[in-house]
């Protein structure tokens, strides 16, 4: 308390005061939930009141939870609405006017997350004893929430679990869909922890012109591709919302708890819902929040509520989990931590992400070697010059070249990638040669995936999707 008061309002920015108020409110909720001494609660409340006075002194506004100072905009209301020239990033739309793609540094500021810096990458290496994944080395996973807290707990022999997911909108997945699963498998391997994977077939029924049966069939087919990434069946539970919700009272209770603590105005602000949206859409975010809490999986965690969750996902999913983190302490749970990835660009350029609904924007996991070659040669946006002479003289631009972008995701060898970057930038490597490097990288990778998928039977899928105890003692 003394430290907070010693800083004084004059030494703190409005946002810093806002963050202290938010943290103090969370602290009071925890104290009450833990039935702390009345004197401790009273002291915490008094500090909260003092901070509110300081906040009004500095900003001229009354403090409102969820509303940043200056413009009164709800903190989560930063996905659907953007200003002129800003990138559009929300769970359903990603676009930018820049050929380089989304400005992720600005997105970190806008979403209020933290940058994954070299210090954090080095710490993950120390804690795991493993070389950091190329997605960490190259900034593909670039942002986080509370990852240091997760590592602190892990170093003190306190486990955590992983949660990621997939919205099954089509039978075939594309290579961009693999990104969170490739990284999640690495996290599971190096930390040796449980993993739950949510297939939101209910969401796709609500948002797409699809039948319930189609959505569930897509979920099962997508599960085969996910399993083909190599997940350990003794450590992984994959579930369909349409199936699991009805057989897990713990999961549904957490959905209802979240629903009670989020208002209609809040979800409109967070997700941009309108009065014409069906009520299923409005209530769905609670279903995506529920896997963040270990009590949603009593068969795995034996009813424990103190196992923290780490969520690797693309940053367009962050609005769901900002909402979840806001609700968590109010219903007695730890906030989930997050690791955010960049978007996998469409073949036509980084102005938008790869889409399963546009076959020419995507390289699918079902594509043949010939289709992969044709798509890259015909559609992959080039950062090269118009003529060979100009390219030899001035070189190509790897910041906008899609083939090079894809290699940063899938080429493991750092030295080889850097050599390609230098040669292309200097003009020694032509666009056609760069595309050939990508083709030779993707063809065997996708062929190998297809072979692994062939080994995934309906019985294997059923085993992964059966609620059961995993190979951990909780």
Coordinates of N, CA and C in Angstrom, one line a residue, residues 187-345:
X187 N 5.2 -27.1 -27.5 CA 5.1 -26.8 -26.1 C 4.7 -28.0 -25.2
X188 N 3.8 -28.8 -25.8 CA 3.5 -30.0 -25.0 C 4.7 -30.9 -24.8
X189 N 5.5 -31.1 -25.8 CA 6.7 -32.0 -25.8 C 7.7 -31.4 -24.8
X190 N 8.0 -30.1 -24.8 CA 9.1 -29.6 -24.0 C 8.7 -29.4 -22.5
X191 N 7.4 -29.1 -22.3 CA 6.9 -28.9 -20.9 C 6.3 -30.2 -20.3
X192 N 5.9 -31.2 -21.2 CA 5.3 -32.4 -20.7 C 4.0 -32.1 -19.9
X193 N 3.0 -31.6 -20.6 CA 1.8 -31.2 -19.9 C 0.5 -31.6 -20.7
X194 N -0.6 -31.6 -20.0 CA -1.9 -31.9 -20.7 C -2.3 -30.9 -21.8
X195 N -3.0 -31.3 -22.8 CA -3.5 -30.4 -23.8 C -5.0 -30.7 -24.1
X196 N -5.8 -29.7 -24.2 CA -7.2 -29.8 -24.6 C -7.4 -29.0 -25.9
X197 N -8.0 -29.6 -26.9 CA -8.2 -29.0 -28.2 C -9.7 -28.9 -28.4
X198 N -10.2 -27.7 -28.6 CA -11.7 -27.4 -28.8 C -12.0 -27.3 -30.2
X199 N -13.0 -28.1 -30.7 CA -13.5 -27.9 -32.1 C -14.9 -27.3 -32.0
X200 N -14.9 -26.0 -32.4 CA -16.1 -25.2 -32.2 C -17.1 -25.4 -33.4
X201 N -17.6 -26.6 -33.5 CA -18.6 -26.9 -34.5 C -19.9 -26.2 -34.2
X202 N -20.2 -25.9 -33.0 CA -21.4 -25.0 -32.7 C -21.2 -23.6 -33.2
X203 N -20.1 -23.1 -33.1 CA -19.8 -21.7 -33.6 C -20.0 -21.7 -35.1
X204 N -19.5 -22.7 -35.8 CA -19.7 -22.6 -37.3 C -21.1 -22.8 -37.7
X205 N -21.9 -23.6 -37.0 CA -23.3 -23.7 -37.3 C -24.0 -22.3 -37.1
X206 N -23.6 -21.6 -36.1 CA -24.2 -20.3 -35.8 C -23.8 -19.2 -36.9
X207 N -22.6 -19.3 -37.4 CA -22.1 -18.2 -38.3 C -22.2 -18.6 -39.8
X208 N -22.2 -19.8 -40.1 CA -22.1 -20.3 -41.5 C -23.5 -20.9 -41.9
X209 N -23.6 -20.9 -43.2 CA -24.8 -21.6 -43.8 C -24.6 -23.1 -43.9
X210 N -24.5 -23.7 -42.8 CA -24.2 -25.1 -42.7 C -25.1 -25.8 -41.8
X211 N -25.4 -27.1 -42.0 CA -26.2 -27.9 -41.1 C -25.4 -28.3 -39.9
X212 N -26.1 -28.7 -38.8 CA -25.4 -29.2 -37.6 C -24.6 -30.4 -38.0
X213 N -25.2 -31.3 -38.8 CA -24.5 -32.5 -39.2 C -23.2 -32.2 -40.0
X214 N -23.3 -31.2 -40.9 CA -22.1 -30.9 -41.7 C -21.0 -30.3 -40.7
X215 N -21.4 -29.5 -39.8 CA -20.4 -28.9 -38.9 C -19.7 -29.9 -38.1
X216 N -20.5 -30.9 -37.6 CA -19.8 -32.0 -36.8 C -19.0 -32.9 -37.6
X217 N -19.4 -33.1 -38.8 CA -18.6 -34.0 -39.7 C -17.2 -33.3 -40.0
X218 N -17.3 -31.9 -40.3 CA -16.1 -31.2 -40.5 C -15.2 -31.3 -39.3
X219 N -15.8 -31.2 -38.1 CA -15.0 -31.3 -36.8 C -14.2 -32.6 -36.8
X220 N -14.9 -33.7 -37.1 CA -14.2 -35.0 -37.1 C -13.1 -35.1 -38.1
X221 N -13.4 -34.6 -39.3 CA -12.4 -34.6 -40.4 C -11.2 -33.7 -40.0
X222 N -11.4 -32.6 -39.4 CA -10.3 -31.7 -39.0 C -9.5 -32.3 -37.9
X223 N -10.2 -33.1 -37.0 CA -9.5 -33.8 -35.9 C -8.5 -34.7 -36.5
X224 N -8.7 -35.3 -37.6 CA -7.8 -36.2 -38.2 C -6.5 -35.5 -38.6
X225 N -6.7 -34.3 -39.2 CA -5.5 -33.5 -39.6 C -4.7 -33.1 -38.3
X226 N -5.5 -32.7 -37.3 CA -4.8 -32.3 -36.0 C -4.0 -33.5 -35.4
X227 N -4.7 -34.6 -35.4 CA -4.0 -35.8 -34.8 C -2.7 -36.1 -35.6
X228 N -2.8 -35.9 -37.0 CA -1.7 -36.2 -37.8 C -0.4 -35.3 -37.5
X229 N -0.6 -34.3 -36.8 CA 0.5 -33.4 -36.3 C 1.4 -34.1 -35.3
X230 N 0.9 -35.3 -34.8 CA 1.8 -36.1 -33.9 C 1.5 -36.0 -32.5
X231 N 0.3 -35.5 -32.1 CA 0.0 -35.4 -30.6 C -0.1 -36.7 -30.0
X232 N 0.3 -36.7 -28.7 CA 0.4 -37.9 -27.9 C -1.1 -38.2 -27.3
X233 N -1.6 -39.3 -27.6 CA -3.0 -39.6 -27.2 C -3.1 -39.7 -25.7
X234 N -2.1 -40.1 -25.0 CA -2.1 -40.2 -23.5 C -2.1 -38.8 -22.8
X235 N -1.8 -37.8 -23.6 CA -1.7 -36.4 -23.0 C -2.6 -35.4 -23.6
X236 N -3.5 -35.9 -24.6 CA -4.3 -34.9 -25.4 C -5.8 -35.3 -25.4
X237 N -6.6 -34.4 -25.2 CA -8.1 -34.6 -25.3 C -8.6 -33.6 -26.3
X238 N -9.2 -34.1 -27.4 CA -9.9 -33.3 -28.4 C -11.4 -33.4 -28.2
X239 N -12.1 -32.3 -28.3 CA -13.5 -32.4 -28.1 C -14.3 -31.5 -29.0
X240 N -15.5 -31.9 -29.4 CA -16.4 -31.2 -30.1 C -17.4 -30.5 -29.2
X241 N -17.7 -29.2 -29.3 CA -18.6 -28.6 -28.4 C -20.0 -29.2 -28.5
X242 N -20.4 -29.6 -29.7 CA -21.7 -30.2 -29.9 C -21.8 -31.6 -29.1
X243 N -20.7 -32.2 -28.9 CA -20.8 -33.5 -28.1 C -20.5 -33.3 -26.6
X244 N -19.4 -32.6 -26.3 CA -18.9 -32.5 -25.0 C -19.8 -31.7 -24.0
X245 N -20.4 -30.7 -24.6 CA -21.2 -29.8 -23.7 C -22.3 -30.6 -23.0
X246 N -22.9 -31.5 -23.7 CA -24.0 -32.3 -23.2 C -23.6 -33.4 -22.2
X247 N -22.3 -33.7 -22.2 CA -21.9 -34.8 -21.3 C -21.0 -34.4 -20.2
X248 N -20.7 -33.0 -20.1 CA -19.8 -32.6 -19.0 C -20.5 -31.4 -18.2
X249 N -21.1 -31.8 -17.1 CA -21.7 -30.7 -16.3 C -20.7 -29.6 -15.8
X250 N -19.5 -30.0 -15.6 CA -18.5 -29.0 -15.2 C -18.2 -28.0 -16.3
X251 N -18.2 -28.5 -17.5 CA -18.0 -27.5 -18.6 C -19.2 -26.6 -18.8
X252 N -20.4 -27.1 -18.7 CA -21.5 -26.3 -18.9 C -21.7 -25.3 -17.7
X253 N -21.4 -25.7 -16.5 CA -21.5 -24.8 -15.4 C -20.5 -23.6 -15.6
X254 N -19.3 -23.8 -16.1 CA -18.4 -22.7 -16.4 C -19.0 -21.8 -17.5
X255 N -19.6 -22.4 -18.5 CA -20.2 -21.6 -19.6 C -21.2 -20.7 -18.9
X256 N -22.1 -21.2 -18.0 CA -23.1 -20.4 -17.4 C -22.5 -19.3 -16.5
X257 N -21.5 -19.6 -15.8 CA -20.8 -18.6 -14.9 C -20.3 -17.5 -15.8
X258 N -19.7 -17.8 -16.9 CA -19.2 -16.7 -17.7 C -20.4 -15.9 -18.3
X259 N -21.4 -16.5 -18.7 CA -22.6 -15.9 -19.3 C -23.2 -14.9 -18.3
X260 N -23.2 -15.3 -17.0 CA -23.8 -14.4 -16.0 C -23.0 -13.1 -15.8
X261 N -21.7 -13.2 -16.0 CA -20.8 -12.1 -15.7 C -20.4 -11.2 -16.9
X262 N -21.0 -11.5 -18.0 CA -20.8 -10.6 -19.2 C -22.1 -10.1 -19.7
X263 N -22.2 -8.8 -19.9 CA -23.5 -8.2 -20.3 C -23.6 -8.1 -21.8
X264 N -24.8 -7.9 -22.3 CA -25.0 -7.8 -23.7 C -24.2 -6.6 -24.3
X265 N -24.2 -5.5 -23.6 CA -23.4 -4.3 -24.0 C -21.9 -4.7 -24.1
X266 N -21.4 -5.5 -23.2 CA -20.0 -5.8 -23.3 C -19.7 -6.7 -24.5
X267 N -20.5 -7.7 -24.8 CA -20.2 -8.5 -26.0 C -20.4 -7.7 -27.3
X268 N -21.4 -6.8 -27.3 CA -21.5 -5.9 -28.5 C -20.2 -5.1 -28.7
X269 N -19.7 -4.6 -27.6 CA -18.5 -3.8 -27.7 C -17.3 -4.6 -28.1
X270 N -17.2 -5.8 -27.5 CA -16.0 -6.7 -27.8 C -16.0 -7.2 -29.2
X271 N -17.2 -7.7 -29.6 CA -17.3 -8.5 -30.9 C -18.1 -7.8 -32.0
X272 N -18.7 -6.7 -31.7 CA -19.4 -6.0 -32.8 C -20.7 -6.6 -33.1
X273 N -21.3 -7.3 -32.2 CA -22.6 -7.9 -32.5 C -23.7 -6.8 -32.6
X274 N -24.7 -7.1 -33.4 CA -25.8 -6.1 -33.6 C -27.1 -6.7 -33.2
X275 N -28.2 -5.9 -33.2 CA -29.5 -6.4 -32.7 C -30.0 -7.5 -33.6
X276 N -29.5 -7.6 -34.8 CA -30.0 -8.6 -35.8 C -29.3 -9.9 -35.7
X277 N -28.2 -10.0 -34.9 CA -27.5 -11.3 -34.7 C -28.3 -12.2 -33.8
X278 N -28.3 -13.5 -34.1 CA -29.0 -14.5 -33.3 C -28.4 -14.6 -31.9
X279 N -29.3 -15.0 -31.0 CA -28.8 -15.1 -29.6 C -27.7 -16.1 -29.4
X280 N -27.6 -17.1 -30.3 CA -26.6 -18.1 -30.2 C -25.2 -17.4 -30.3
X281 N -25.1 -16.5 -31.3 CA -23.8 -15.8 -31.4 C -23.4 -15.0 -30.2
X282 N -24.4 -14.4 -29.6 CA -24.2 -13.5 -28.4 C -23.7 -14.4 -27.2
X283 N -24.2 -15.6 -27.1 CA -23.8 -16.4 -26.0 C -22.6 -17.3 -26.2
X284 N -22.2 -17.4 -27.5 CA -21.1 -18.3 -27.8 C -19.8 -18.0 -27.2
X285 N -19.4 -16.8 -27.0 CA -18.1 -16.5 -26.4 C -17.8 -17.2 -25.1
X286 N -18.9 -17.5 -24.4 CA -18.7 -18.2 -23.1 C -18.3 -19.6 -23.3
X287 N -18.7 -20.2 -24.4 CA -18.3 -21.6 -24.7 C -16.8 -21.6 -25.1
X288 N -16.3 -20.6 -25.7 CA -14.8 -20.5 -26.0 C -14.0 -20.2 -24.8
X289 N -14.7 -19.5 -23.8 CA -14.0 -19.2 -22.6 C -13.8 -20.4 -21.6
X290 N -14.8 -21.2 -21.6 CA -14.9 -22.3 -20.6 C -13.7 -23.2 -20.6
X291 N -13.1 -23.6 -21.7 CA -11.9 -24.5 -21.6 C -10.7 -23.9 -20.9
X292 N -10.7 -22.5 -20.6 CA -9.6 -21.9 -20.0 C -9.6 -22.2 -18.5
X293 N -10.6 -23.0 -18.0 CA -10.7 -23.3 -16.6 C -10.6 -24.8 -16.4
X294 N -9.8 -25.2 -15.5 CA -9.5 -26.7 -15.4 C -10.7 -27.4 -14.9
X295 N -11.6 -26.8 -14.2 CA -12.8 -27.5 -13.7 C -13.8 -27.9 -14.9
X296 N -13.5 -27.4 -16.1 CA -14.3 -27.8 -17.3 C -13.9 -29.3 -17.7
X297 N -12.8 -29.8 -17.1 CA -12.3 -31.1 -17.5 C -12.0 -31.9 -16.2
X298 N -13.1 -32.3 -15.5 CA -12.9 -33.0 -14.2 C -12.2 -34.4 -14.4
X299 N -12.4 -35.0 -15.6 CA -11.8 -36.3 -15.8 C -10.3 -36.2 -15.9
X300 N -9.8 -35.0 -16.2 CA -8.3 -34.8 -16.4 C -7.7 -34.2 -15.1
X301 N -8.4 -33.2 -14.5 CA -7.8 -32.5 -13.4 C -8.4 -32.8 -12.0
X302 N -9.3 -33.8 -12.0 CA -9.8 -34.3 -10.7 C -10.5 -33.2 -9.9
X303 N -11.2 -32.3 -10.6 CA -11.9 -31.3 -9.9 C -11.1 -30.1 -9.5
X304 N -9.8 -30.1 -9.7 CA -8.9 -29.0 -9.2 C -9.2 -27.7 -10.0
X305 N -9.3 -26.6 -9.3 CA -9.6 -25.3 -10.0 C -8.4 -24.4 -10.1
X306 N -7.2 -24.9 -9.6 CA -6.0 -24.0 -9.5 C -5.0 -24.3 -10.6
X307 N -5.3 -25.1 -11.6 CA -4.3 -25.4 -12.7 C -4.5 -24.3 -13.8
X308 N -3.4 -23.5 -14.0 CA -3.5 -22.4 -14.9 C -3.5 -22.9 -16.4
X309 N -4.0 -22.2 -17.2 CA -4.2 -22.5 -18.6 C -3.3 -21.6 -19.5
X310 N -2.6 -22.1 -20.5 CA -1.8 -21.4 -21.5 C -2.4 -21.6 -22.8
X311 N -2.8 -20.5 -23.5 CA -3.5 -20.7 -24.8 C -2.6 -20.1 -26.0
X312 N -2.1 -21.0 -26.8 CA -1.4 -20.5 -28.0 C -2.5 -20.3 -29.1
X313 N -2.5 -19.2 -29.7 CA -3.5 -18.9 -30.8 C -3.1 -17.7 -31.6
X314 N -3.7 -17.6 -32.8 CA -3.5 -16.3 -33.5 C -4.1 -15.2 -32.8
X315 N -3.6 -14.0 -33.0 CA -4.0 -12.9 -32.2 C -5.4 -12.4 -32.5
X316 N -6.0 -12.8 -33.6 CA -7.4 -12.4 -33.9 C -8.4 -13.1 -32.9
X317 N -7.9 -14.1 -32.2 CA -8.8 -14.8 -31.2 C -8.7 -14.1 -29.8
X318 N -7.8 -13.1 -29.7 CA -7.6 -12.5 -28.4 C -8.8 -11.8 -27.7
X319 N -9.7 -11.2 -28.5 CA -10.9 -10.7 -27.9 C -11.7 -11.7 -27.0
X320 N -11.8 -12.9 -27.4 CA -12.4 -13.9 -26.6 C -11.7 -14.0 -25.2
X321 N -10.4 -14.0 -25.2 CA -9.7 -14.2 -24.0 C -9.4 -13.0 -23.2
X322 N -9.5 -11.8 -23.8 CA -9.6 -10.6 -23.0 C -10.8 -10.6 -22.1
X323 N -11.9 -11.0 -22.7 CA -13.2 -11.2 -22.0 C -13.0 -12.2 -20.9
X324 N -12.4 -13.4 -21.2 CA -12.2 -14.4 -20.3 C -11.4 -14.0 -19.1
X325 N -10.3 -13.3 -19.4 CA -9.4 -12.8 -18.3 C -10.1 -11.8 -17.4
X326 N -11.0 -11.0 -18.0 CA -11.8 -10.1 -17.2 C -12.7 -10.8 -16.2
X327 N -13.3 -11.9 -16.7 CA -14.3 -12.6 -15.9 C -13.7 -13.5 -14.9
X328 N -12.5 -14.1 -15.2 CA -11.9 -15.2 -14.4 C -11.9 -14.9 -12.9
X329 N -11.3 -13.8 -12.5 CA -11.2 -13.6 -11.0 C -12.5 -13.4 -10.3
X330 N -13.5 -12.9 -11.1 CA -14.8 -12.7 -10.5 C -15.6 -14.0 -10.3
X331 N -15.1 -15.1 -10.9 CA -15.8 -16.4 -10.7 C -14.8 -17.4 -10.0
X332 N -13.7 -16.8 -9.5 CA -12.8 -17.6 -8.6 C -11.7 -18.4 -9.3
X333 N -11.4 -18.0 -10.6 CA -10.4 -18.8 -11.4 C -9.2 -17.9 -11.7
X334 N -8.1 -18.6 -12.0 CA -6.9 -17.8 -12.5 C -7.1 -17.4 -13.9
X335 N -6.6 -16.3 -14.3 CA -6.6 -15.8 -15.6 C -5.8 -16.7 -16.5
X336 N -6.3 -17.1 -17.7 CA -5.5 -17.8 -18.7 C -4.4 -16.9 -19.2
X337 N -3.2 -17.6 -19.5 CA -2.1 -16.9 -20.1 C -2.2 -17.2 -21.6
X338 N -1.6 -16.3 -22.4 CA -1.7 -16.5 -23.9 C -0.4 -16.3 -24.6
X339 N -0.2 -16.9 -25.7 CA 0.9 -16.7 -26.7 C 0.2 -16.5 -28.0
X340 N 0.5 -15.3 -28.6 CA -0.2 -14.9 -29.9 C 0.7 -15.1 -31.1
X341 N 0.2 -15.6 -32.1 CA 0.9 -15.7 -33.4 C 0.5 -14.6 -34.4
X342 N 1.4 -14.4 -35.3 CA 1.0 -13.6 -36.5 C 0.1 -14.4 -37.4
X343 N -0.4 -13.7 -38.4 CA -1.3 -14.4 -39.4 C -0.5 -15.0 -40.5
X344 N -1.0 -16.1 -41.0 CA -0.4 -16.7 -42.2 C -1.0 -16.1 -43.4
X345 N -0.2 -15.4 -44.2 CA -0.8 -14.6 -45.3 C -1.3 -15.4 -46.5

